[in-house]
PDB file of C-alpha atoms in Angstrom:
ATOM      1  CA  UNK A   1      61.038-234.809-169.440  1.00  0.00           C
ATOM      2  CA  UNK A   2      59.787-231.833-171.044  1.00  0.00           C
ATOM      3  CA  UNK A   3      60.037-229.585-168.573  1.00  0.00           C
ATOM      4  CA  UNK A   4      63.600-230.562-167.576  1.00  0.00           C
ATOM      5  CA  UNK A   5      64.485-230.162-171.259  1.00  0.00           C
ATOM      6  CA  UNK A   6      63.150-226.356-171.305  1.00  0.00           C
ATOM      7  CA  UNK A   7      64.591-225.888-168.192  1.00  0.00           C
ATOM      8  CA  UNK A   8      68.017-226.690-169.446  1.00  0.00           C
ATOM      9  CA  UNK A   9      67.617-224.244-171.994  1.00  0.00           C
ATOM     10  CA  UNK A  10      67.148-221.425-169.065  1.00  0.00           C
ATOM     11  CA  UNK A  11      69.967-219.190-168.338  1.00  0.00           C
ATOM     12  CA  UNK A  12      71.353-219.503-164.475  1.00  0.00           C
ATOM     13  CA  UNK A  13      69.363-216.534-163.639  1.00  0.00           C
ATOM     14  CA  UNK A  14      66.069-218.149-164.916  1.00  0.00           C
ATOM     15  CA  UNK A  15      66.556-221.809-163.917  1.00  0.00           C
ATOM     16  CA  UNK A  16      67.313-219.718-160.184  1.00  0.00           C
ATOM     17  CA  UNK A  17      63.947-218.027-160.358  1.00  0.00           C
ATOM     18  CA  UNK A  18      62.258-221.354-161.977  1.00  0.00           C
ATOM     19  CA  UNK A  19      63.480-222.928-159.290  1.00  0.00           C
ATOM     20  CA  UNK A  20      62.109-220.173-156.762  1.00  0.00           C
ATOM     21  CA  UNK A  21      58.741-220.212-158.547  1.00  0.00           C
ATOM     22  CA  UNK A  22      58.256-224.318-158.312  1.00  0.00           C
ATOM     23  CA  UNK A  23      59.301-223.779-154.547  1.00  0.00           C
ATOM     24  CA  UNK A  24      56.461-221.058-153.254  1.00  0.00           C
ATOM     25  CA  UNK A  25      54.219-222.974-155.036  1.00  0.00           C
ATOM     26  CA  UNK A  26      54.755-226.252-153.519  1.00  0.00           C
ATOM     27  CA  UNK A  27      54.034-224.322-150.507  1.00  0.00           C
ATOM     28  CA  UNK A  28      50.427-222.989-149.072  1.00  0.00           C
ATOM     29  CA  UNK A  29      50.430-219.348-149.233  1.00  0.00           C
ATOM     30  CA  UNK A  30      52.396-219.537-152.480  1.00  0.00           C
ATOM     31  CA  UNK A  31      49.413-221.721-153.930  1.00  0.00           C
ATOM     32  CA  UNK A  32      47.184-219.672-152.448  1.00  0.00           C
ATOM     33  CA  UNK A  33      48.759-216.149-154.692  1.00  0.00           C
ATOM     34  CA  UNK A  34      48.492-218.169-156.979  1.00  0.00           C
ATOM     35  CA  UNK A  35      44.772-218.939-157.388  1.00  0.00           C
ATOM     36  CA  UNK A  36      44.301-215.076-156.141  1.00  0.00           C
ATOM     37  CA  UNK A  37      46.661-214.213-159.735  1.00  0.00           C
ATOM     38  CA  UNK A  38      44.203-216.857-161.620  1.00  0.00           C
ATOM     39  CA  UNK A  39      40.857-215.425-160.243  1.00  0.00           C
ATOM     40  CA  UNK A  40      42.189-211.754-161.404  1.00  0.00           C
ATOM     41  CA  UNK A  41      43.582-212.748-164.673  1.00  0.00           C
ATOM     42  CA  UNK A  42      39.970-214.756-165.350  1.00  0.00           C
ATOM     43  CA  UNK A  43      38.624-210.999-165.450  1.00  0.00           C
ATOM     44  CA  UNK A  44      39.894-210.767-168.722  1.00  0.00           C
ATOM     45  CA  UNK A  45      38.750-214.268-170.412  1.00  0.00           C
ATOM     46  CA  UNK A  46      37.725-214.299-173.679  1.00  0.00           C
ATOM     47  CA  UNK A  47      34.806-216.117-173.316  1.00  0.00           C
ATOM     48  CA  UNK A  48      32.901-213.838-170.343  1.00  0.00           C
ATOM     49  CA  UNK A  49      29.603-212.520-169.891  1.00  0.00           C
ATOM     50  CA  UNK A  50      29.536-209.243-168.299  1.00  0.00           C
ATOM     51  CA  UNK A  51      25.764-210.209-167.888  1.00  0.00           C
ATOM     52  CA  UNK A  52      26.464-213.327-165.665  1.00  0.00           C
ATOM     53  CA  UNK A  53      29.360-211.985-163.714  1.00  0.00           C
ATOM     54  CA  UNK A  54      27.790-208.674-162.510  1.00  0.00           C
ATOM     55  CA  UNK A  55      25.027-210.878-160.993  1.00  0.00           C
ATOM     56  CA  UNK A  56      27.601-212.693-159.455  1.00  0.00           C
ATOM     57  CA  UNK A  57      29.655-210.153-157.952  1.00  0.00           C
ATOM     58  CA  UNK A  58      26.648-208.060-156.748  1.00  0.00           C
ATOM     59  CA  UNK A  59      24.822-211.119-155.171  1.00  0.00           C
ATOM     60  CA  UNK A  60      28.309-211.889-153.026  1.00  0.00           C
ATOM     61  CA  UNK A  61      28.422-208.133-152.622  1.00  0.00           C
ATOM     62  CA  UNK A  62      24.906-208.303-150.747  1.00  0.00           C
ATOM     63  CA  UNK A  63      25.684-211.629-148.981  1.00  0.00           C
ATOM     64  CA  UNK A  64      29.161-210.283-147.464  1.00  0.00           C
ATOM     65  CA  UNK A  65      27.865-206.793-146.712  1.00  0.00           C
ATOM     66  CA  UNK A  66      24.332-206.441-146.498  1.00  0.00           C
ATOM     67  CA  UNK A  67      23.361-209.438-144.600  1.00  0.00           C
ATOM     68  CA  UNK A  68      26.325-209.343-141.743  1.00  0.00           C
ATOM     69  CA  UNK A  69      25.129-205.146-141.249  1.00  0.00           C
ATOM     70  CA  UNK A  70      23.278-205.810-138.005  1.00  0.00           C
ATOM     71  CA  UNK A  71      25.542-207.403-135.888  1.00  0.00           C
ATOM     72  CA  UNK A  72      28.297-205.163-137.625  1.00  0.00           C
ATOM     73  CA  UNK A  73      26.238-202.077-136.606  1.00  0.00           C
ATOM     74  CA  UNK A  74      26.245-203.285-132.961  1.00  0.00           C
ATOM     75  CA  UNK A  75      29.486-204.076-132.654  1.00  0.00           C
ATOM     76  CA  UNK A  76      31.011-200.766-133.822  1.00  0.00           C
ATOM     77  CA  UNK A  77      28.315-198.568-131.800  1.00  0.00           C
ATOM     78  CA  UNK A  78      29.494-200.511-128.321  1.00  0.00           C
ATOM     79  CA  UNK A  79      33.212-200.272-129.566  1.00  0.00           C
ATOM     80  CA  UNK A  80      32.865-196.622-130.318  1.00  0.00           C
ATOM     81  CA  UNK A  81      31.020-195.810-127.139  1.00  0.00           C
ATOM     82  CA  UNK A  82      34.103-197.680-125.326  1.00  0.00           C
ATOM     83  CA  UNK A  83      36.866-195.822-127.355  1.00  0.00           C
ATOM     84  CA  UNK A  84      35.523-192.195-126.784  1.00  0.00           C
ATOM     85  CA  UNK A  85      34.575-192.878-123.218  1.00  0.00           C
ATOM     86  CA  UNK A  86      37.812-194.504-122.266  1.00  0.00           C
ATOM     87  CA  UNK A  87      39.659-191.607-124.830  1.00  0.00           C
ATOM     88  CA  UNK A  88      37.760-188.346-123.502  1.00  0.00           C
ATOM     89  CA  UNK A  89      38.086-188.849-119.598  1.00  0.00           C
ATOM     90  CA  UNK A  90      41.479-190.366-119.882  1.00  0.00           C
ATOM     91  CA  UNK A  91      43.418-187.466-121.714  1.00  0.00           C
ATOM     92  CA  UNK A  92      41.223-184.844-120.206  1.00  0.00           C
ATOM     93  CA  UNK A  93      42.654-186.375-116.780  1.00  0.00           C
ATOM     94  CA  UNK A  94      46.175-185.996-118.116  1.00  0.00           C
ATOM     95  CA  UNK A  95      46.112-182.927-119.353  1.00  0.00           C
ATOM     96  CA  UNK A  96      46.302-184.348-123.108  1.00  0.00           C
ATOM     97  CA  UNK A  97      42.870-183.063-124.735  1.00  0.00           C
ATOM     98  CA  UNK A  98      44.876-182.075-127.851  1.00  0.00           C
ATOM     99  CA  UNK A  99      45.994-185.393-128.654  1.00  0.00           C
ATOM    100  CA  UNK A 100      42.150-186.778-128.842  1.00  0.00           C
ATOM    101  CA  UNK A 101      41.746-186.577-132.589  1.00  0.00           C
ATOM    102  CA  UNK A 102      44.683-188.039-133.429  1.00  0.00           C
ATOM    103  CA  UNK A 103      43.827-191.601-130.798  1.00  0.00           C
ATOM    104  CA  UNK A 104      40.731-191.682-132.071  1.00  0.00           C
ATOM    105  CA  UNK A 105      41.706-191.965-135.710  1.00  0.00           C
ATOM    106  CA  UNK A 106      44.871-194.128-134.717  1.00  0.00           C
ATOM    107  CA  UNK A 107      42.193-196.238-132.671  1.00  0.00           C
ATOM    108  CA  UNK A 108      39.140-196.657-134.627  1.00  0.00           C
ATOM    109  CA  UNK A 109      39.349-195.393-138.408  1.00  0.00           C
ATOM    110  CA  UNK A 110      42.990-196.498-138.851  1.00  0.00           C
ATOM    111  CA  UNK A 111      43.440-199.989-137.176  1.00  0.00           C
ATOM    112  CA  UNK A 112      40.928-202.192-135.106  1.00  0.00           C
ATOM    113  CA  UNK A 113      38.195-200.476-136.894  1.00  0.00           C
ATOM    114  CA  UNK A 114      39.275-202.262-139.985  1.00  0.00           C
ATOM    115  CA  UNK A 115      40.750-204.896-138.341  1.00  0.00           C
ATOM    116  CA  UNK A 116      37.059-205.939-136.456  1.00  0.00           C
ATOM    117  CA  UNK A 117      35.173-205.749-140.085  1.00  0.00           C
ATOM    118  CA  UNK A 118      37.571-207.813-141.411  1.00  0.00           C
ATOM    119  CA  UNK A 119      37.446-210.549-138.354  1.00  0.00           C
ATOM    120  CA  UNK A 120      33.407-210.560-138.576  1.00  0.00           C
ATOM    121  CA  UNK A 121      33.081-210.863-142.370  1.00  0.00           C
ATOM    122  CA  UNK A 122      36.119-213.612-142.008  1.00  0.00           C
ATOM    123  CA  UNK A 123      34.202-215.374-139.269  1.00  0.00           C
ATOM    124  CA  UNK A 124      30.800-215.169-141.065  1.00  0.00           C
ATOM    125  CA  UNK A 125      30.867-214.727-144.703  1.00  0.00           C
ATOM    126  CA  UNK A 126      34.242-216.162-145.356  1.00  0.00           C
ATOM    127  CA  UNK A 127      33.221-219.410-143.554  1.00  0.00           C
ATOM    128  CA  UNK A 128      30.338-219.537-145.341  1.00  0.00           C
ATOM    129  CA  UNK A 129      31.521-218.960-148.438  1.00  0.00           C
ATOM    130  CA  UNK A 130      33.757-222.273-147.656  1.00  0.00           C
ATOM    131  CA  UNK A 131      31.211-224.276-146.783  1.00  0.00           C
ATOM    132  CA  UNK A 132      28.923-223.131-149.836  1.00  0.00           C
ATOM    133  CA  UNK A 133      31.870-223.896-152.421  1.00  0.00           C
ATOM    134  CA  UNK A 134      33.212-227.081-150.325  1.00  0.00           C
ATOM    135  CA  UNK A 135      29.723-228.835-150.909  1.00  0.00           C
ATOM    136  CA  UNK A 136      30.247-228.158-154.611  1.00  0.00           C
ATOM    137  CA  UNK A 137      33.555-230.006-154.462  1.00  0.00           C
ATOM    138  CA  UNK A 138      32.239-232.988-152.762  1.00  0.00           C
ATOM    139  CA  UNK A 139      29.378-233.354-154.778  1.00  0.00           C
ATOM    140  CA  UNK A 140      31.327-232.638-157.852  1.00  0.00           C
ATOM    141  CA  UNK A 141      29.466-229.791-159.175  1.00  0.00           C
ATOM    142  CA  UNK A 142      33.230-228.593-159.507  1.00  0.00           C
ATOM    143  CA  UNK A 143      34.118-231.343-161.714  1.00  0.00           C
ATOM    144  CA  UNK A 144      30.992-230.438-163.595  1.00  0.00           C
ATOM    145  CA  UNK A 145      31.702-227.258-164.659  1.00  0.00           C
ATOM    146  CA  UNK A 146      34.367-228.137-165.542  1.00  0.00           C
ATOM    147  CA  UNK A 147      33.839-230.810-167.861  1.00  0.00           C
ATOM    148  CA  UNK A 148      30.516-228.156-169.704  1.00  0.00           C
ATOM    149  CA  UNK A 149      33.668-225.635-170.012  1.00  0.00           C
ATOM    150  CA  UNK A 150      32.936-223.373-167.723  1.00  0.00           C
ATOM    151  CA  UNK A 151      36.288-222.495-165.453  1.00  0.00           C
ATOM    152  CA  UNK A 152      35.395-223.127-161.844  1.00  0.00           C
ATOM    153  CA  UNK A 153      38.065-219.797-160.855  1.00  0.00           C
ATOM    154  CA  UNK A 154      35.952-217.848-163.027  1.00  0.00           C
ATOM    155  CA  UNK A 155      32.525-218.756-161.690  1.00  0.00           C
ATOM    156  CA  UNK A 156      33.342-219.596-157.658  1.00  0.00           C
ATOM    157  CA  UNK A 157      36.596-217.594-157.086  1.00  0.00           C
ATOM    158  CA  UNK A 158      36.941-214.323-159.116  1.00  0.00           C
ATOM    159  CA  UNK A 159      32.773-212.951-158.021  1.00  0.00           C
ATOM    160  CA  UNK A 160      33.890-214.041-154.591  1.00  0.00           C
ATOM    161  CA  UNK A 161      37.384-211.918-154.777  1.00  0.00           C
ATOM    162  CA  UNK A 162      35.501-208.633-156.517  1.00  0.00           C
ATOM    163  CA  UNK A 163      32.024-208.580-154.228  1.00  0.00           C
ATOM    164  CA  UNK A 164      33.995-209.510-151.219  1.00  0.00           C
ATOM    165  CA  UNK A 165      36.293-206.708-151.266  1.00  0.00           C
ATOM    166  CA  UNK A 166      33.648-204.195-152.630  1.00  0.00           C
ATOM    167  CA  UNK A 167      31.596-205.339-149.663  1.00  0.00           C
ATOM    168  CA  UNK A 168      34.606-205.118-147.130  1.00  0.00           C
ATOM    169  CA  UNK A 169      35.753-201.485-147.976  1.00  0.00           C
ATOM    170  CA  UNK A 170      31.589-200.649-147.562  1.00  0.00           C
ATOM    171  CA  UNK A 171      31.672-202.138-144.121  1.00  0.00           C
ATOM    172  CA  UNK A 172      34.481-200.471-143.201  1.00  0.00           C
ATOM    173  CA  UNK A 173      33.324-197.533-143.542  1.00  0.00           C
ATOM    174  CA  UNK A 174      30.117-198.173-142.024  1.00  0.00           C
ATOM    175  CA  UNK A 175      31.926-199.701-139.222  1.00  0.00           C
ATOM    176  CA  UNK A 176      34.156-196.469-138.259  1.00  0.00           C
ATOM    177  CA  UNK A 177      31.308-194.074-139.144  1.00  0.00           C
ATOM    178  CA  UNK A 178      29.142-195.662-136.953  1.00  0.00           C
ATOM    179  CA  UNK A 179      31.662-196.250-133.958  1.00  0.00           C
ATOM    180  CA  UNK A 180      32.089-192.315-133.798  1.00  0.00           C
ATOM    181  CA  UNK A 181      28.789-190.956-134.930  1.00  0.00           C
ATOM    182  CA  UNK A 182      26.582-193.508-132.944  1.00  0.00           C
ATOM    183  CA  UNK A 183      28.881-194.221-130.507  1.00  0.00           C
ATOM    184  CA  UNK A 184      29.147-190.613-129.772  1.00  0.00           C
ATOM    185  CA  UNK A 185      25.083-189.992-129.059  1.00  0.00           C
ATOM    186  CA  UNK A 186      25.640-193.268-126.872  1.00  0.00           C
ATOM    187  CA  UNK A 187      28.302-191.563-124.743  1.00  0.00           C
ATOM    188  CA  UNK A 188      26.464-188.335-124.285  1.00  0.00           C
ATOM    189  CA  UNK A 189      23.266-190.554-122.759  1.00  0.00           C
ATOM    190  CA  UNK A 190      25.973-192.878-120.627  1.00  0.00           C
ATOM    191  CA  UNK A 191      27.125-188.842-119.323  1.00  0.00           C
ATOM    192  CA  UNK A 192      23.206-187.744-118.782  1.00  0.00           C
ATOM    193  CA  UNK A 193      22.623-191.321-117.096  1.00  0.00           C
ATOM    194  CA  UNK A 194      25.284-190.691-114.787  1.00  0.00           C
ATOM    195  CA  UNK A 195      24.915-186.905-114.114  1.00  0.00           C
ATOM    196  CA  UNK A 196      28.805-185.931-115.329  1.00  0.00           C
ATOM    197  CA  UNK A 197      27.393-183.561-117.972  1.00  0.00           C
ATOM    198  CA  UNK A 198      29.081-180.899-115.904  1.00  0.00           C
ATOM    199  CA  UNK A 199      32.608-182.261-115.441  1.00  0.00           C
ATOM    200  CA  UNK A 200      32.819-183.555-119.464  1.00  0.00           C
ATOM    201  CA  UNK A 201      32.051-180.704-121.909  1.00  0.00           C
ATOM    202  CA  UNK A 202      31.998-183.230-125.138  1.00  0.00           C
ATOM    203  CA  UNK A 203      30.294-181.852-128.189  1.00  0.00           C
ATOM    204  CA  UNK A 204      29.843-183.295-131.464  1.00  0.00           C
ATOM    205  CA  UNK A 205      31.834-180.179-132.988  1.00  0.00           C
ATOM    206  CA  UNK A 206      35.180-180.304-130.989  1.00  0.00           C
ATOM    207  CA  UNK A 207      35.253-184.253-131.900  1.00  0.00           C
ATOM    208  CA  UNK A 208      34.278-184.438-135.336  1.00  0.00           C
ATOM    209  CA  UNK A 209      36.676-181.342-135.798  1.00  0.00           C
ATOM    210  CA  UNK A 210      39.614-182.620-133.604  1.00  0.00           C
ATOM    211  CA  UNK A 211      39.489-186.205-135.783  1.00  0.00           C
ATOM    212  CA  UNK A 212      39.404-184.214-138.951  1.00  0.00           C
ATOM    213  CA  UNK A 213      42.472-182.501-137.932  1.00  0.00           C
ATOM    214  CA  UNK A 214      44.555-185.436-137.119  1.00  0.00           C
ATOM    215  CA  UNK A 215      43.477-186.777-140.607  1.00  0.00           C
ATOM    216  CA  UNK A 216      46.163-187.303-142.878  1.00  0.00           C
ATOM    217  CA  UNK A 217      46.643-187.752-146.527  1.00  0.00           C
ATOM    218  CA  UNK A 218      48.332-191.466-145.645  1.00  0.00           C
ATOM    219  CA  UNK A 219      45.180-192.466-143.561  1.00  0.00           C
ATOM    220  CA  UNK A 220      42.767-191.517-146.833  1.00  0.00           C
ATOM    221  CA  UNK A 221      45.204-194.070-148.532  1.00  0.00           C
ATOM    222  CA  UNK A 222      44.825-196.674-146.156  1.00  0.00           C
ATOM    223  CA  UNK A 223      41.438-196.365-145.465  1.00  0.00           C
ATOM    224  CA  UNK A 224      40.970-197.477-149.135  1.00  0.00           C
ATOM    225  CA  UNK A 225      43.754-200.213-149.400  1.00  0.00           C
ATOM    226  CA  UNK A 226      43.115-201.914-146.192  1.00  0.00           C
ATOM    227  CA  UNK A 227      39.910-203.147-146.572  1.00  0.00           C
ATOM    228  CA  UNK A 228      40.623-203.957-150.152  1.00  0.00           C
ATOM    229  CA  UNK A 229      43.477-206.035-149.087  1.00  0.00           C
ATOM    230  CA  UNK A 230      41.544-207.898-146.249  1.00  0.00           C
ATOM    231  CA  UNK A 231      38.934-208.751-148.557  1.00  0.00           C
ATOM    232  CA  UNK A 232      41.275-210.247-151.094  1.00  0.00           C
ATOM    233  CA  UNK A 233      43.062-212.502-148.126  1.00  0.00           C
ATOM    234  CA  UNK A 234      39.358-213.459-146.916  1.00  0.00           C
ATOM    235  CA  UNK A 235      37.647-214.175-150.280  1.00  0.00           C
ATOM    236  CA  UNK A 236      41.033-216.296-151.438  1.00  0.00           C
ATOM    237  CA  UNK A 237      41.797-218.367-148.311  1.00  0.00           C
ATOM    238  CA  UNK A 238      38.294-219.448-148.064  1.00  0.00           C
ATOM    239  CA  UNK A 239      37.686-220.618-151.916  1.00  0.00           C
ATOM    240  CA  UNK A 240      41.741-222.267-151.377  1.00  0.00           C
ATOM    241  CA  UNK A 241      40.333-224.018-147.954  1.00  0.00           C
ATOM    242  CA  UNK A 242      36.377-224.742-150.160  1.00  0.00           C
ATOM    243  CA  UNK A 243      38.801-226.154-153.073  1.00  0.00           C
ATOM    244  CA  UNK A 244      41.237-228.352-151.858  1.00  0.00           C
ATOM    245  CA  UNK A 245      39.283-229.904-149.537  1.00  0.00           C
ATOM    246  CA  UNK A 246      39.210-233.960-149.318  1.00  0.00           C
ATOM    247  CA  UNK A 247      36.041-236.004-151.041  1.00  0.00           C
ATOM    248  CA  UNK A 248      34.838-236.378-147.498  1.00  0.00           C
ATOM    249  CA  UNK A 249      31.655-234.683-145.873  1.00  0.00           C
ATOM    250  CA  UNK A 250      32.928-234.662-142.557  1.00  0.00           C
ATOM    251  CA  UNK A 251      36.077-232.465-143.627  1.00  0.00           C
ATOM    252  CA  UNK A 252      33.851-229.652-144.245  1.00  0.00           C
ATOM    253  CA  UNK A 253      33.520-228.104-140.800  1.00  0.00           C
ATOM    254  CA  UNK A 254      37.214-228.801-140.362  1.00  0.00           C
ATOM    255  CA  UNK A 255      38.207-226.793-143.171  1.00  0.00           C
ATOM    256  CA  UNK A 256      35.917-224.101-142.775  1.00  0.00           C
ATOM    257  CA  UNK A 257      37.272-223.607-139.179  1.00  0.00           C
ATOM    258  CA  UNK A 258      40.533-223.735-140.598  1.00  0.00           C
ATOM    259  CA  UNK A 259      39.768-220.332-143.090  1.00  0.00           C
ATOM    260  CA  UNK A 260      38.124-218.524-140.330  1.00  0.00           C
ATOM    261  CA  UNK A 261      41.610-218.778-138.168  1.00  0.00           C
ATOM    262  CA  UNK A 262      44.139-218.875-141.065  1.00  0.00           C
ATOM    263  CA  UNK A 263      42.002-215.362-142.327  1.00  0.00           C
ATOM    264  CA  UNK A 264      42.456-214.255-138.720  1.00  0.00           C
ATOM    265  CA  UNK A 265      46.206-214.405-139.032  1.00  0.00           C
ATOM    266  CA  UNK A 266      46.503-213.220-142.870  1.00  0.00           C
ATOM    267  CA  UNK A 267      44.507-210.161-141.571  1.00  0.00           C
ATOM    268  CA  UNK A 268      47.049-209.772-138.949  1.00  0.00           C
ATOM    269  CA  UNK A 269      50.351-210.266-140.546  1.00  0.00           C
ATOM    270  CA  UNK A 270      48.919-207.863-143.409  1.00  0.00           C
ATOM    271  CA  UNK A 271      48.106-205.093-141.132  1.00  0.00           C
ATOM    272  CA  UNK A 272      51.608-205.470-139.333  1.00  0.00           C
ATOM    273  CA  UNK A 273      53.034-205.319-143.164  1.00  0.00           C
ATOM    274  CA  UNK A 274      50.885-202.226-144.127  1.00  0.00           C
ATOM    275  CA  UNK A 275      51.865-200.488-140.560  1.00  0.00           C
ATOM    276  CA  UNK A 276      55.224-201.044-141.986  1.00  0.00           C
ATOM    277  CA  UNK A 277      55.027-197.343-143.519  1.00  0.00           C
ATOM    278  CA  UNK A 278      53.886-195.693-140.111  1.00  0.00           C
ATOM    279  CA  UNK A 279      56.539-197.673-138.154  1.00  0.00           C
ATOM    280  CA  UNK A 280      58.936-196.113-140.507  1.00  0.00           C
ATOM    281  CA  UNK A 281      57.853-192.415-140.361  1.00  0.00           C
ATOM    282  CA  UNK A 282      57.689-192.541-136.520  1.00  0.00           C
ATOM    283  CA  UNK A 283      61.211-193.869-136.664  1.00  0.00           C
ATOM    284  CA  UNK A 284      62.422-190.783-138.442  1.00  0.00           C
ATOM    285  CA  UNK A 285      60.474-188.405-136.703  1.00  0.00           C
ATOM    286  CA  UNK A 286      62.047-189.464-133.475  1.00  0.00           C
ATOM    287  CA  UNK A 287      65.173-189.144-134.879  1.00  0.00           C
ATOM    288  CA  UNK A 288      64.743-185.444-135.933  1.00  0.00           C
ATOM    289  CA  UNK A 289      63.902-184.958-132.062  1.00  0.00           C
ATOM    290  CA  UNK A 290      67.302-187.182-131.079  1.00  0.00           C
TER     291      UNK A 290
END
């Protein structure tokens, strides 16, 4: 009754975008910006301990980056070794060796370099982190922290949202570093292995200079708001997925699985969002060639 009475005293325009507001938030994603806007706006608590919540965020820092680093380093070495291979000898067959900076920054540091990091630390320390904070919930230890006055958001959610994107950006960048530095000393062994040396002149200097040059100020941008942004979607979904789930053991796995593909498609639809700005520069450069 309250809230209908203070909602009559809205103008149209705010019982419009009252309305709006109760309506995203009756719905998944909008509850799910919402606990992201809760976690951030816990930063700034009165009652926090800068003590306990750098421990916090630096212990989910180390379990999201550190621990995932090994099969991370693997992955991006083979992809790497794949890209330049399957890069070098096609172009160079084409007649495009110019345009090899530019697909290997398109390719690796600008979109499935990010774009695998985010899918392995989704698939191992987001589903973790689900099952972790969804044992918590059935066993109440949520309720409990509660009820001593400590906000659950606070403690689960917000060191979760600041060490998972810290460790996310860090992995990125290990991730494309090590695709084209590693991944470059494993191409030049596939070439001795097969006895091509001759026919594929690839040095560390024209490839490291040729990506440099294809570098733009928008890719410096992106390489820091990407990763950022995949965290946040990874960290969130999983703590929505660990804290909604149903006072029943065997709906743990099932929401965890659940995370790991709903990240998978949050990653997704954000990178098609962010590629937004490319999309749109293309389109105008073909029209100055129209």
């Amino acid at each position: 009754m309250e809230v209908q009475a203070s909602n009559k005293k809205l103008t149209f325009i705010g019982q419009k975008f009252h309305a709006l507001g109760m309506f995203l938030l009756r719905r998944k994603a909008g509850q799910e910006v919402a606990l992201f806007l809760r976690a951030v706006a816990s930063i700034f608590s009165q009652n926090r301990s800068f003590k306990t919540d750098s421990k916090n965020v630096i212990l989910q820092t180390f379990f999201t980056g550190v621990e995932i680093f090994p099969i991370l380093f693997v992955v991006a070495t083979l992809f790497g070794t794949v890209v330049i291979i399957e890069v070098i000898t096609l172009m160079g067959k084409v007649g495009f060796s110019d345009v090899v900076g530019g697909l290997m920054v398109v390719v690796i540091i600008r979109e499935l370099g990010p774009i695998l990091t985010a899918f392995l630390i989704a698939g191992r320390s987001g589903s973790s982190l689900t099952t972790y904070t969804g044992g918590m919930v059935i066993n109440s230890e949520v309720d409990a922290l509660a009820t001593m006055g400590v906000d659950p958001v606070r403690y689960l959610v917000m060191p979760g949202l600041i060490g998972g994107s810290i460790a996310t950006f860090i992995m990125t960048i290990i991730f494309s570093s090590s695709a084209i530095g590693v991944g470059f000393l494993m191409t030049k062994v596939a070439i001795a292995l097969t006895g091509n040396a001759i026919n594929l002149q690839l040095t560390w200097d024209y490839l490291s200079t040729e990506i440099l040059k294809a570098m733009t100020f928008t890719d410096f941008i992106f390489i820091i708001v990407k990763p950022l942004v995949f965290g946040c979607i990874i960290t969130t979904n999983a703590c929505y997925q660990a804290m909604n789930i149903p006072r029943d053991i065997r709906q743990v796995p099932k929401a965890t699985g659940k995370s790991v593909i709903q990240s998978f498609f949050y990653i997704v639809c954000a990178d098609v969002f962010l590629s937004l700005f490319y999309f749109l520069d293309y389109f105008n450069e073909i029209s100055k060639i129209i």
